Coordinates of C-alpha atoms and ligand atoms in Angstrom, one line a residue:
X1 CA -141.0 101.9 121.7
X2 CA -138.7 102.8 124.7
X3 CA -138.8 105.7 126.4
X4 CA -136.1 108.4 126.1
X5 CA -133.1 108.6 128.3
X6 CA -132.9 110.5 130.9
X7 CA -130.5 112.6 132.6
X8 CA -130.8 110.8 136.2
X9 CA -133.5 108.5 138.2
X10 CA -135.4 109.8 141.4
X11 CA -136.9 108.0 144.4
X12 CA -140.5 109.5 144.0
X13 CA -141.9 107.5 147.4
X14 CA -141.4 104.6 149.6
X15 CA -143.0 102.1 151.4
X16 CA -142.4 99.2 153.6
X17 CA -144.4 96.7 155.3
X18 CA -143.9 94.1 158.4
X19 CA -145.5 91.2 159.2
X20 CA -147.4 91.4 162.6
X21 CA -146.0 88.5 164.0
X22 CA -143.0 90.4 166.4
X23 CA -140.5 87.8 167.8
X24 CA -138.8 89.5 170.9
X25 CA -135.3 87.7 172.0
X26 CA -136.8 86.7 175.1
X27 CA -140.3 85.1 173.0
X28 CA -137.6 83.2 170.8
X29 CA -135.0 82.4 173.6
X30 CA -137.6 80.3 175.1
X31 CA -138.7 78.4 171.7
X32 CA -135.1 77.3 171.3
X33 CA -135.0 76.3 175.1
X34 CA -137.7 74.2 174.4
X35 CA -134.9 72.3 172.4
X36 CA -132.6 72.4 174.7
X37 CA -131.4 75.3 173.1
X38 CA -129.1 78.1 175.2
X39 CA -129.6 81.9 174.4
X40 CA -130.7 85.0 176.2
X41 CA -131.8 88.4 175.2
X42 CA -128.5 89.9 176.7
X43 CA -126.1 87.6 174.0
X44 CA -127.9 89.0 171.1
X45 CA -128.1 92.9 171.9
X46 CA -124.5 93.0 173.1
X47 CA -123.3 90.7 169.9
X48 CA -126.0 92.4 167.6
X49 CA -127.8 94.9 168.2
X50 CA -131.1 93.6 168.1
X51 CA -133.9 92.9 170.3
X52 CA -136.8 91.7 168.4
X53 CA -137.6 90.6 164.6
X54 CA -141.0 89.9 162.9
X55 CA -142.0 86.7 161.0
X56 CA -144.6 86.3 158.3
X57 CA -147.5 83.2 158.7
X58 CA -146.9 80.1 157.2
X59 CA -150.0 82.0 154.8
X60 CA -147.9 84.5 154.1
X61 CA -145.2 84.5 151.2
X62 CA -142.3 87.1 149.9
X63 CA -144.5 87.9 147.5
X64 CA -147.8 88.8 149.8
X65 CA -145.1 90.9 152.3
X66 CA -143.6 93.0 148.5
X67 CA -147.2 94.3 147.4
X68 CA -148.2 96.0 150.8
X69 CA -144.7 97.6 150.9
X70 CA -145.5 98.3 147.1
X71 CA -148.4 99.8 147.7
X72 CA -147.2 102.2 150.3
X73 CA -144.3 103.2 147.8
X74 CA -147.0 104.0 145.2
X75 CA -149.0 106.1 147.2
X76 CA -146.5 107.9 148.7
X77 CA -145.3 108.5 145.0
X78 CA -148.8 109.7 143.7
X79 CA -148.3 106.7 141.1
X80 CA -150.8 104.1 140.1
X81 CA -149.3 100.9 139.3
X82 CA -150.3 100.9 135.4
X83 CA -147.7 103.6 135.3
X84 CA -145.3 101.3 136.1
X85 CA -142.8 99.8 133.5
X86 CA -139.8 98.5 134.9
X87 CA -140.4 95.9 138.2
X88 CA -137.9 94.4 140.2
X89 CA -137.8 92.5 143.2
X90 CA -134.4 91.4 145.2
X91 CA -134.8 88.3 146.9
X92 CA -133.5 84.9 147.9
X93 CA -136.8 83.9 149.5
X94 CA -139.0 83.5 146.1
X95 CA -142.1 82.3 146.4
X96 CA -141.2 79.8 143.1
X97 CA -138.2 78.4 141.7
X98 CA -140.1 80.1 138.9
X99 CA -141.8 82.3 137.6
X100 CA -140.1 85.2 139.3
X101 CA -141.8 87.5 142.7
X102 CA -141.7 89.9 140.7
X103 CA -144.3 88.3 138.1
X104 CA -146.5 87.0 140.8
X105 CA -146.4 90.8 142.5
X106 CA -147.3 92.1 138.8
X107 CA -150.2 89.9 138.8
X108 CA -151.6 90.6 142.5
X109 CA -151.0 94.7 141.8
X110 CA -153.1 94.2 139.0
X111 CA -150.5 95.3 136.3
X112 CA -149.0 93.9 133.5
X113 CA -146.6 94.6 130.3
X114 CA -143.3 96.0 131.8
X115 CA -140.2 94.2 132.1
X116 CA -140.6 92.3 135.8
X117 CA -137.7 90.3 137.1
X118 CA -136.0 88.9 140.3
X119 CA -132.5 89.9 141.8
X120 CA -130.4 87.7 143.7
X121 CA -127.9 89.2 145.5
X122 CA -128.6 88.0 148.4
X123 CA -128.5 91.1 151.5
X124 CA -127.2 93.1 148.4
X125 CA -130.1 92.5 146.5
X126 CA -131.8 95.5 146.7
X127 CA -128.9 98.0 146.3
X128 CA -127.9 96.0 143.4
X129 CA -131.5 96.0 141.9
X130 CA -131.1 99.9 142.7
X131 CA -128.5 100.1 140.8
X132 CA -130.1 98.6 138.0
X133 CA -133.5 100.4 137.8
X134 CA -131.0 103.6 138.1
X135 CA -129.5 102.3 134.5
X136 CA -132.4 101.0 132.8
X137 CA -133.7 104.8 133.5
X138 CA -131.2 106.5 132.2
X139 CA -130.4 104.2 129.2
X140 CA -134.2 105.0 128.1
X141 CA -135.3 101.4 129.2
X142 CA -137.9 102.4 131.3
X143 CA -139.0 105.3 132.9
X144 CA -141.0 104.6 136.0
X145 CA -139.8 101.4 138.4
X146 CA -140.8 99.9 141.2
X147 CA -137.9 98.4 143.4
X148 CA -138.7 96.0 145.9
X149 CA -136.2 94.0 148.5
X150 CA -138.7 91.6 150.3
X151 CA -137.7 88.3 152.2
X152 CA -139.2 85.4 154.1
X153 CA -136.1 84.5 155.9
X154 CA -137.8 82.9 158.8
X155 CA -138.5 79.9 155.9
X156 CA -134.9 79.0 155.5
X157 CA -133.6 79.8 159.4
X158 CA -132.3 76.4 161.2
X159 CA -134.0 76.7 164.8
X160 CA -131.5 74.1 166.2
X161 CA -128.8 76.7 165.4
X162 CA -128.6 79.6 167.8
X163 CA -125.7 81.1 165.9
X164 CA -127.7 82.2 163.1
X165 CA -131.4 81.6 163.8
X166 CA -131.4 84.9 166.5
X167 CA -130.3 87.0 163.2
X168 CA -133.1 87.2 160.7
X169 CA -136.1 88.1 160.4
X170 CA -139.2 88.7 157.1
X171 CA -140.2 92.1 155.8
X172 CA -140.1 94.1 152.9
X173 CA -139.2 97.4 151.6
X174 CA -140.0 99.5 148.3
X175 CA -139.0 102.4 146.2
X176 CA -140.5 104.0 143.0
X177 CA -137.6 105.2 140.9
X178 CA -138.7 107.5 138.0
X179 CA -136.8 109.3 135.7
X180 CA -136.0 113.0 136.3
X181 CA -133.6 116.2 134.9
X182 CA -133.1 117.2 138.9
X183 CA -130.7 114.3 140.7
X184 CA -131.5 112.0 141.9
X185 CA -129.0 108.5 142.3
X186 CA -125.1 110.1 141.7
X187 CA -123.4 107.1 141.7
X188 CA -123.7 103.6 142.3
X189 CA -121.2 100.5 142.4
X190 CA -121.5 96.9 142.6
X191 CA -119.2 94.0 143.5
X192 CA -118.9 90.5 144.0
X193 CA -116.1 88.1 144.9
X194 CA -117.7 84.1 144.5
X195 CA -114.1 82.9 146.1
X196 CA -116.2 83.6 149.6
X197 CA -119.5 81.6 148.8
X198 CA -118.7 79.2 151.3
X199 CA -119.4 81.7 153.9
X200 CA -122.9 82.3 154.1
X201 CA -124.9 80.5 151.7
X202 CA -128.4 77.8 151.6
X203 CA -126.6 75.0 150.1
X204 CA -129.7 72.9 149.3
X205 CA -131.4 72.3 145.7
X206 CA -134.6 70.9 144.2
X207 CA -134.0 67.8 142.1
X208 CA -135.8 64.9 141.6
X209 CA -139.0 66.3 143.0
X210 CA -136.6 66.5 146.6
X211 CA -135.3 69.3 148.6
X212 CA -131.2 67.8 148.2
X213 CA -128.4 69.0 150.7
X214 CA -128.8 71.3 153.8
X215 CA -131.7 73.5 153.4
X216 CA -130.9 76.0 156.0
X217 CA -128.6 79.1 155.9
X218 CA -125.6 78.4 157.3
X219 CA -123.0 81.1 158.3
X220 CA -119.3 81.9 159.2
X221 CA -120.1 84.8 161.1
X222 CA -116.9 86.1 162.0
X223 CA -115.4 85.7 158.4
X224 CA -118.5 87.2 157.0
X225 CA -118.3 90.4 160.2
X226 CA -114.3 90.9 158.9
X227 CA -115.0 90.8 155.6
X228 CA -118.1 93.1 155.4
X229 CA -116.2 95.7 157.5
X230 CA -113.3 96.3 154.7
X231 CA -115.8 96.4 152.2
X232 CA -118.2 98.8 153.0
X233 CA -115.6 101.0 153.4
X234 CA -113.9 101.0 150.2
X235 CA -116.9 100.7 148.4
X236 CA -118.5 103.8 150.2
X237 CA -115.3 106.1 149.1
X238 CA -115.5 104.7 145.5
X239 CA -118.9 106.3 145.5
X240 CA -118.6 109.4 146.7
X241 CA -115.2 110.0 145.2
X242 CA -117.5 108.6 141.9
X243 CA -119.8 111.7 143.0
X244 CA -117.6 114.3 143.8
X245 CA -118.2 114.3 147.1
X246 CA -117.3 113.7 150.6
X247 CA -118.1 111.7 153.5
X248 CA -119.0 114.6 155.5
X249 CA -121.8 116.0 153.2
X250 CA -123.3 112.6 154.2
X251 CA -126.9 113.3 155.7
X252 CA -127.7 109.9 156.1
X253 CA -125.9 107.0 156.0
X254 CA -128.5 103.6 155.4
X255 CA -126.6 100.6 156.1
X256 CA -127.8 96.9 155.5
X257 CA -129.2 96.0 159.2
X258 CA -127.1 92.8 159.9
X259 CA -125.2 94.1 163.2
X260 CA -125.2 97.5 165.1
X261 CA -121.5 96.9 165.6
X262 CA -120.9 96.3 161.7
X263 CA -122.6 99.7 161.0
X264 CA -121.3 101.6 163.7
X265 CA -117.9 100.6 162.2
X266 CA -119.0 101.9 159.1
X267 CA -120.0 105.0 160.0
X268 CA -116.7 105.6 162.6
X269 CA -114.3 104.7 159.1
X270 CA -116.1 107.3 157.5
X271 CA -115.8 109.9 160.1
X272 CA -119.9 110.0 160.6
X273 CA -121.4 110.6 163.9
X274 CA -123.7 107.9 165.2
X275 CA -126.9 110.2 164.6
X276 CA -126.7 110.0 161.2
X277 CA -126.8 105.9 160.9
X278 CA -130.6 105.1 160.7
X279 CA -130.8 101.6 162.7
X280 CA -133.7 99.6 162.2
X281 CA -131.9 96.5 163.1
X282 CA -132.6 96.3 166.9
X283 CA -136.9 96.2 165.8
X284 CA -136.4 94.3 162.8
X285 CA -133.3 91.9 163.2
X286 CA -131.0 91.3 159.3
X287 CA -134.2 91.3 156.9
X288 CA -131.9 90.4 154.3
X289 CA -132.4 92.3 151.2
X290 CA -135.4 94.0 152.6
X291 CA -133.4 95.8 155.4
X292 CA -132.2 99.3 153.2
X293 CA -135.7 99.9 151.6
X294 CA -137.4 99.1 155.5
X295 CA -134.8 101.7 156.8
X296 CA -134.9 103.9 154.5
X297 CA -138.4 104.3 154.5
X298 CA -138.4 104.0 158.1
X299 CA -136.6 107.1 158.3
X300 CA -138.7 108.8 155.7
X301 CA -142.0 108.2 157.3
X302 CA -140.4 109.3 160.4
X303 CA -139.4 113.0 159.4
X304 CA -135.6 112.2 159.5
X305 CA -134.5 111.9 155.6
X306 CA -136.7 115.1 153.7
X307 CA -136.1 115.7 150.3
X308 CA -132.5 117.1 149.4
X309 CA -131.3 114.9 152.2
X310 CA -127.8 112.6 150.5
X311 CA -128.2 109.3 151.6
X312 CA -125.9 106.8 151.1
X313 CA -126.8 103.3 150.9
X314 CA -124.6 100.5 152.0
X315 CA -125.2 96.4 151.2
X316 CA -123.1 93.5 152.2
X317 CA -124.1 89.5 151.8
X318 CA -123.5 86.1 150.8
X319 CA -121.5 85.6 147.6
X320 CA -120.0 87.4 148.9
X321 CA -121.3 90.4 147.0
X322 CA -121.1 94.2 148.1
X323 CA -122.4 97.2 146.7
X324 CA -123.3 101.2 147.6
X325 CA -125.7 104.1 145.9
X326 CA -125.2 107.6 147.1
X327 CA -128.7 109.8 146.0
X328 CA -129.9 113.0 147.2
X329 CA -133.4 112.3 148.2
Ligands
LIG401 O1 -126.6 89.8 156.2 C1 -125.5 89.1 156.0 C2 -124.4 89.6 156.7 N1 -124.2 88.9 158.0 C3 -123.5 89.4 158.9 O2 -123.1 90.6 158.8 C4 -123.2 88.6 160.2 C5 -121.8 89.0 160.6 N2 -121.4 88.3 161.8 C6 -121.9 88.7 163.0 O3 -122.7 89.6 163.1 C7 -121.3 88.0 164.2 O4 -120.1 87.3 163.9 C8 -122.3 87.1 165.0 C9 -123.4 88.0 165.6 C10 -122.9 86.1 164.0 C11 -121.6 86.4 166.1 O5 -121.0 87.3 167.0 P1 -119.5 87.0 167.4 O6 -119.1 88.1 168.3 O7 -118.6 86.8 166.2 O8 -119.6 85.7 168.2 P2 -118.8 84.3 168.0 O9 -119.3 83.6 166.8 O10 -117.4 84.5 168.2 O11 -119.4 83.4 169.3 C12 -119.0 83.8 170.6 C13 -119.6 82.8 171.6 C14 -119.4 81.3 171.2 O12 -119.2 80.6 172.3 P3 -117.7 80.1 172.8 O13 -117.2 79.3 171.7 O14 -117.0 81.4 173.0 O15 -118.0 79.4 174.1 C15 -120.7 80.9 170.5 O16 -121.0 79.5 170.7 O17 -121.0 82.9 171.6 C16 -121.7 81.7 171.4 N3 -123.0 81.9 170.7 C17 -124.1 82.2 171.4 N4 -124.4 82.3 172.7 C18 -125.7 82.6 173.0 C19 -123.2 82.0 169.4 N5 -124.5 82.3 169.1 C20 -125.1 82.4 170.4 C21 -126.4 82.7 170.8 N6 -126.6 82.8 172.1 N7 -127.4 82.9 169.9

């Protein structure tokens, strides 16, 4: 029998979790000079923002990285994972074509039952799996989730081209969601627009027992940077004008981690100082879908967002989809 509905979902804990394996611009300026390859540490703060990322083992899957953030998010929820009934995880790193991460992190937590399934959304993914959990809850589909935006991005990154390869890096990120009378997630709204696939995508497929086509993630990171910009503003007003509020009564603002000078143009179009921006992106790099969660509960574990706190949370990625939640922690 399914659960009642409720009135609104609540992030109960979080958790993250990063490889060990950091990559500093410097470490992977001189891998890619080995190639013949030009970069240098001062190109990719000044363009981006970042200064290191972290990549998983070639032991390690998207899967492996998900249940230690998972298990961080339960503990910090004071919830064991059979009380768990709704799993998803965003990702375009699976470990399989199929069954879904989210299946195999069922099986390695140990649980089993609930509804498990994979988003794929792409650096969207986790606000649209959000999103999601957020309806299931209060439709009465499930009561207790666990959201998970984990990625393996080193796996699909072309080494031979320095225009996207200085971007990414693995990691993963998790929420427990449960349903609650007290708020919770306000509002939430997703988009897409498939005219812009072109623009960042992994073109390659599996068929006839071959990787077929270009397995690496190709970009056009300017048409992706101008189109991001207009979008995370109109979809962060939708959402608090969806709330009733406004962008001043904005604690936090959580942005995907692709590039400082993306987020700081958020923030400045919605009137918010730059000390309310969590950045993650300079220690981390664009962990795809795992870069809100990381954030997020980067800034929980580190005595920035406390309970009350509105956050809003901000995606943009290939697709080219778009989304944004505003919650009060
Ligand atoms: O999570 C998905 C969302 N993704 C994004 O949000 C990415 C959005 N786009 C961006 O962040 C930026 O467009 C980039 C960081 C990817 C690139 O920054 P840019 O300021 O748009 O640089 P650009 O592409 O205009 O390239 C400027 C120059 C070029 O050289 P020329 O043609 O001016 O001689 C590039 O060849 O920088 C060169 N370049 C590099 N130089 C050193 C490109 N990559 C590198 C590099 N190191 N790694």
């Amino acid at each position: 029998m399914n659960p009642s509905p409720a009135n609104y979902s609540r992030i109960t804990g979080t958790g993250s979790h990063l490889p060990p394996g950091r990559v500093s611009n410097a470490d992977l300026a001189a891998r890619l000079a080995a190639d013949g390859i030009e970069t240098s540490d001062a190109w990719i703060v000044e363009r981006t923002g970042i200064k290191a990322r972290h990549f998983a083992d070639a032991g390690a899957q998207t899967s492996d990285l998900a249940v230690h953030a998972a298990r961080h998010a339960l503990e910090a929820a004071g919830c064991r994972p059979e009380q768990i009934d709704l799993l998803i995880v965003a990702t375009s790193t699976p470990d399989m074509i199929f069954p879904s991460t989210a299946c195999i992190v069922q099986r390695k937590l140990g649980m089993h039952g609930g509804a498990a399934f994979d988003v794929q959304a792409v650096c969207t993914g986790f606000v649209y799996a959000l999103a999601m959990a957020d309806s299931m809850i209060r439709t009465g589909l499930a009561t207790r989730a666990l959201v998970i935006g984990a990625e393996v991005f080193s796996r699909i990154l072309d080494f031979k081209d320095r225009t996207t390869c200085v971007l990414f890096g693995d990691g993963a990120g998790a929420v427990v969601l449960e349903a609650s009378d007290t708020p919770g997630v306000l509002a939430s709204e997703l988009h897409a627009d498939g005219r812009h696939v072109g623009i960042l995508c992994v073109p390659g497929q599996v068929a006839g027992g071959q990787v077929t086509g270009d397995p690496f993630l190709r970009m056009d990171g300017q048409a992706v940077f101008k189109l991001a910009v207009g979008v995370l503003d109109s979809v962060s007003r939708s959402v608090l004008a969806k709330a009733g509020r406004t962008a001043d009564s904005v604690r936090w603002l959580v942005p995907h981690q692709a590039n400082i000078r993306i987020m700081q143009s958020a923030a400045r179009k919605l009137g918010l100082p730059a000390d309310r921006v969590v950045v993650t992106v300079d220690e981390q790099g664009n962990t795809s879908a795992a870069s809100i969660p990381l954030a997020l509960d980067t800034a929980v574990r580190g005595g920035r967002i406390a309970r009350g706190d509105s956050v809003l949370l901000q995606g943009v990625g290939g697709g080219f989809t778009w989304g944004a939640v505003l919650l009060d922690f």
